[in-house]
mmCIF file of C-alpha atoms in Angstrom:
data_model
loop_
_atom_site.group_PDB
_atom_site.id
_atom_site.type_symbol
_atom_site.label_atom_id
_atom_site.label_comp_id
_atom_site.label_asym_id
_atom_site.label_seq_id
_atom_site.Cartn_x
_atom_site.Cartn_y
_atom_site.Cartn_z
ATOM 1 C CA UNK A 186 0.000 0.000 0.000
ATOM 2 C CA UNK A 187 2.853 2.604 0.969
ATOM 3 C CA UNK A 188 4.331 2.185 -2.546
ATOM 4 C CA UNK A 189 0.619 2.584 -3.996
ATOM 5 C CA UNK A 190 0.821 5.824 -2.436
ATOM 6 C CA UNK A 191 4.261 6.787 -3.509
ATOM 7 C CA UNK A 192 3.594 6.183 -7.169
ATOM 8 C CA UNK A 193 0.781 8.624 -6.801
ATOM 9 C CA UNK A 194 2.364 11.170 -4.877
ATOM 10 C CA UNK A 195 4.898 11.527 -7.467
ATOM 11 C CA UNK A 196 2.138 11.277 -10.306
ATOM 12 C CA UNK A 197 0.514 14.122 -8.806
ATOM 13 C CA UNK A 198 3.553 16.447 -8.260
ATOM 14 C CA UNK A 199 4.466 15.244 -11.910
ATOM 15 C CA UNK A 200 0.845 16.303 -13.082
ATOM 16 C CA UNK A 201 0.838 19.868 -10.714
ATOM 17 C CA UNK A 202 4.437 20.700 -12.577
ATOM 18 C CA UNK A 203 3.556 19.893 -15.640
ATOM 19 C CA UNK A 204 0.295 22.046 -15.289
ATOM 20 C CA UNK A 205 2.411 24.935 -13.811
ATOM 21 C CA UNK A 206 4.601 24.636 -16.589
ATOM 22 C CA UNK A 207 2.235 25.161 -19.384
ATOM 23 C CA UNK A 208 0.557 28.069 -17.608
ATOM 24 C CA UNK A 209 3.371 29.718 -17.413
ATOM 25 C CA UNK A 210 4.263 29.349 -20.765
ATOM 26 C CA UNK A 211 0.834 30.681 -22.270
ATOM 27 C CA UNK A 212 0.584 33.129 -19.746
ATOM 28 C CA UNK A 213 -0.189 36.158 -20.856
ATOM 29 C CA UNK A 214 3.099 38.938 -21.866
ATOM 30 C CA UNK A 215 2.650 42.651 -21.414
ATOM 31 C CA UNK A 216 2.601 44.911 -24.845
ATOM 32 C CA UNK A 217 4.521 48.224 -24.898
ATOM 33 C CA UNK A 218 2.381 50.450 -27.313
ATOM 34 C CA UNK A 219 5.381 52.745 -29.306
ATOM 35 C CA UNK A 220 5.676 56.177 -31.189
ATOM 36 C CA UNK A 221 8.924 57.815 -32.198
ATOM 37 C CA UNK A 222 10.764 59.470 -29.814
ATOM 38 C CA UNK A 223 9.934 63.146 -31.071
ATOM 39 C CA UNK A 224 5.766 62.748 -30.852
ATOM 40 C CA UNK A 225 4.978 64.410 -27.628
ATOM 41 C CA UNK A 226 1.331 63.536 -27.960
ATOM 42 C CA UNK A 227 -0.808 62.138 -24.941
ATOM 43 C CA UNK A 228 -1.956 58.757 -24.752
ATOM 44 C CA UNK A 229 -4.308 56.568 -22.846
ATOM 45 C CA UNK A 230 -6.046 53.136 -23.350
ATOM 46 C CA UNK A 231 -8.865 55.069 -25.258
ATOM 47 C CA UNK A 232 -7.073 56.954 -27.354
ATOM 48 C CA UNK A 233 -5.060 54.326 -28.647
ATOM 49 C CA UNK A 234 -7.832 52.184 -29.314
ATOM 50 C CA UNK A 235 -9.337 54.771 -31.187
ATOM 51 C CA UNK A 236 -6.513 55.223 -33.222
ATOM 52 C CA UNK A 237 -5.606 51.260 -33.642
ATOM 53 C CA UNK A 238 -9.415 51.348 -35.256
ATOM 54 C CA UNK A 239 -8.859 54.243 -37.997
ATOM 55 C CA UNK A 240 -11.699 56.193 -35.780
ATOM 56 C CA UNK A 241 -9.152 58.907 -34.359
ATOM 57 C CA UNK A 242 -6.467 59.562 -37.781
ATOM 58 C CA UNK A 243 -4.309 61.636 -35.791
ATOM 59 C CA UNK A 244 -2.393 62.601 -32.735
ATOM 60 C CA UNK A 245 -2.898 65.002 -29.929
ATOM 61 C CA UNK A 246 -0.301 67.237 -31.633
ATOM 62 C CA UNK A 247 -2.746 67.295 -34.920
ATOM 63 C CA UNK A 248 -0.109 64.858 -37.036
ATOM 64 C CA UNK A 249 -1.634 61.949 -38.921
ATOM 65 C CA UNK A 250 -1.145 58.500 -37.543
ATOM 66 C CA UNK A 251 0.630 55.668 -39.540
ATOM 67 C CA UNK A 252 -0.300 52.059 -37.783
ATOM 68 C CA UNK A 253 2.045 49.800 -37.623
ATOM 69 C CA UNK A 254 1.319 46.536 -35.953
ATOM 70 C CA UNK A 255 2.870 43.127 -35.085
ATOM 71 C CA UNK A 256 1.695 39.820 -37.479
ATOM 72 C CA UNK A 257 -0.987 38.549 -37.097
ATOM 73 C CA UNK A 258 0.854 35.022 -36.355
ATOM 74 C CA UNK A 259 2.734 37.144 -33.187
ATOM 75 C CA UNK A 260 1.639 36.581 -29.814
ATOM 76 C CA UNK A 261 1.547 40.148 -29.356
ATOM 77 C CA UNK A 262 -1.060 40.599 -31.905
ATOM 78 C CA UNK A 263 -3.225 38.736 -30.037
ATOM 79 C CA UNK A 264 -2.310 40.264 -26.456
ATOM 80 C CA UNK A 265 -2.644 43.516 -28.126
ATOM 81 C CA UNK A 266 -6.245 43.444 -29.306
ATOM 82 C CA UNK A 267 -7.466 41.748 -26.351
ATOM 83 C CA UNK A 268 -6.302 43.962 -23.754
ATOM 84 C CA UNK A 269 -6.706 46.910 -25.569
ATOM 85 C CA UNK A 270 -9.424 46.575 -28.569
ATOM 86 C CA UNK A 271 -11.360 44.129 -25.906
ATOM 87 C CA UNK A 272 -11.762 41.754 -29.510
ATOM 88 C CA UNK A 273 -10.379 38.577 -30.468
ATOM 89 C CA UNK A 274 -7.559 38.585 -33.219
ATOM 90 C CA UNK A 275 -10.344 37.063 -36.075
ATOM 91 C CA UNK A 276 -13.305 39.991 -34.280
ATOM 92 C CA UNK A 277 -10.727 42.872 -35.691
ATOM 93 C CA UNK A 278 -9.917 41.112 -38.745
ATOM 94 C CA UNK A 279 -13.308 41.200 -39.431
ATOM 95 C CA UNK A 280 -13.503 44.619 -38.288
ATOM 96 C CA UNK A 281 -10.872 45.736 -40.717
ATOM 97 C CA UNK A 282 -12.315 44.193 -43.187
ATOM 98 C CA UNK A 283 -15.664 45.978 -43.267
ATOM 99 C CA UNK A 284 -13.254 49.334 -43.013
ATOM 100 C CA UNK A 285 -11.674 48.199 -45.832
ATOM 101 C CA UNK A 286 -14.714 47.362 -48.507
ATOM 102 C CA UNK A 287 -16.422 50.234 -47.434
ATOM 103 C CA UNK A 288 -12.835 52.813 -47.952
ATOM 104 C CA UNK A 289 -13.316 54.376 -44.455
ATOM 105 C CA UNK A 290 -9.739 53.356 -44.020
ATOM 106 C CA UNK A 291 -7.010 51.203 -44.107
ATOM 107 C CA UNK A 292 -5.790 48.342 -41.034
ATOM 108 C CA UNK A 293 -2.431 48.825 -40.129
ATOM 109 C CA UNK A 294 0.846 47.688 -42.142
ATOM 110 C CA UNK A 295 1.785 44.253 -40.261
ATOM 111 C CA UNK A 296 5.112 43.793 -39.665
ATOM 112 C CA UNK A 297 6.793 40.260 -39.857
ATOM 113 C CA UNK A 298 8.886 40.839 -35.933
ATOM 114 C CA UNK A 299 9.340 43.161 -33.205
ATOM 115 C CA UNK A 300 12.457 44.215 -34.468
ATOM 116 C CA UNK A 301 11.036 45.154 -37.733
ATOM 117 C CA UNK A 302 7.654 46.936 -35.719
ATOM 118 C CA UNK A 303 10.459 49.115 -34.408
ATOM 119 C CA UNK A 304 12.173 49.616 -37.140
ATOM 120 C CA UNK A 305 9.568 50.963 -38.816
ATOM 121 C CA UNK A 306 8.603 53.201 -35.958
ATOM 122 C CA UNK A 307 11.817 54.436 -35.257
ATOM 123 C CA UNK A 308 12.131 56.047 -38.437
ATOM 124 C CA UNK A 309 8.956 57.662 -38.727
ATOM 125 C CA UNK A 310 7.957 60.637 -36.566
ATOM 126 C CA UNK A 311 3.996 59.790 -37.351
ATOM 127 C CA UNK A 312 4.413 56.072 -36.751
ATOM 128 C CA UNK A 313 2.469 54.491 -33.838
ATOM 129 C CA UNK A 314 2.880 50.336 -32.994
ATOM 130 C CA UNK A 315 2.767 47.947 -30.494
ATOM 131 C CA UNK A 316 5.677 45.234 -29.629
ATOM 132 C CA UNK A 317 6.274 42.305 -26.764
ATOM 133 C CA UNK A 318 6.992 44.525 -23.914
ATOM 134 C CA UNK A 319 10.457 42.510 -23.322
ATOM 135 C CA UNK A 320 11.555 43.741 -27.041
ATOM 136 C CA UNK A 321 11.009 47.590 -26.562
ATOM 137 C CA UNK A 322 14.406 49.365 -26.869
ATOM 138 C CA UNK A 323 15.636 52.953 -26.715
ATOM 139 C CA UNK A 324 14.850 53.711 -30.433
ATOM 140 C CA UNK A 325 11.351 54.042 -29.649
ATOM 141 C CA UNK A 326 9.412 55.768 -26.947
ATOM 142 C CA UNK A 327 6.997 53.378 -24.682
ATOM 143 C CA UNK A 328 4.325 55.471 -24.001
ATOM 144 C CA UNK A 329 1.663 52.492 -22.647
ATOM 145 C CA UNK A 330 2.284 48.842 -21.470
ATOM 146 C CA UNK A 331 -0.920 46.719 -20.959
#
């Protein structure tokens, strides 16, 4: 009997890390949302979600916005519009594509990494994206992390 128990106490702990382990892993990674380190423009959750969804086409300083985002295959992408659309990746894809058949606007240039997201920002003063949190650097200015 005391062995019976052994072999399930370790199945258990095996089970409990194992668990742990893949929670951890899909747990969920913070997004930096990035502009160009000139654009002195304000920025909250609101705003940025506004401009993310072509209803607000410029900043607080009157300059156009040019949206750059992560693939759609990134993690981020998916982090992104659920903490701060409040969709699913395939509800703004559908979203965008309503935008786009009707010509109200134009969904935001998808980038293939987070080195190329800022990239792209870097060198554009109007530019306005989102990377993994852990991949912001000092070309770019982090002005929300969600």
């Amino acid at each position: 009997m005391l062995l019976s128990t052994k072999n399930m106490t370790w199945k258990v702990v095996l089970a409990v890390s194992t668990l742990s382990f893949f929670y951890l892993s899909k747990a969920s990674a913070e997004v930096s949302i990035i502009v160009h380190p000139s654009n002195a423009s304000t920025f909250d959750q609101e705003t940025i979600k506004k401009i993310f969804l072509g209803k607000t086409k410029s900043f607080s300083n009157g300059r156009s916005a040019i949206l750059i985002s992560a693939s759609s295959s990134d993690p981020a992408s998916d982090e992104f519009n659920t903490k701060v659309i409040g969709k699913s990746s395939s509800q703004v894809k559908a979203y965008w594509s309503k935008i786009l058949f009707t010509g109200k606007g134009t969904p935001p240039q998808e980038m293939d990494s987070n080195n190329d997201v800022i990239a792209a920002v870097s060198s554009n003063p109007d530019a306005i994206g989102y990377v993994d949190a852990s991949a912001a650097t000092d070309a770019v200015k982090v002005v929300a992390t969600f």
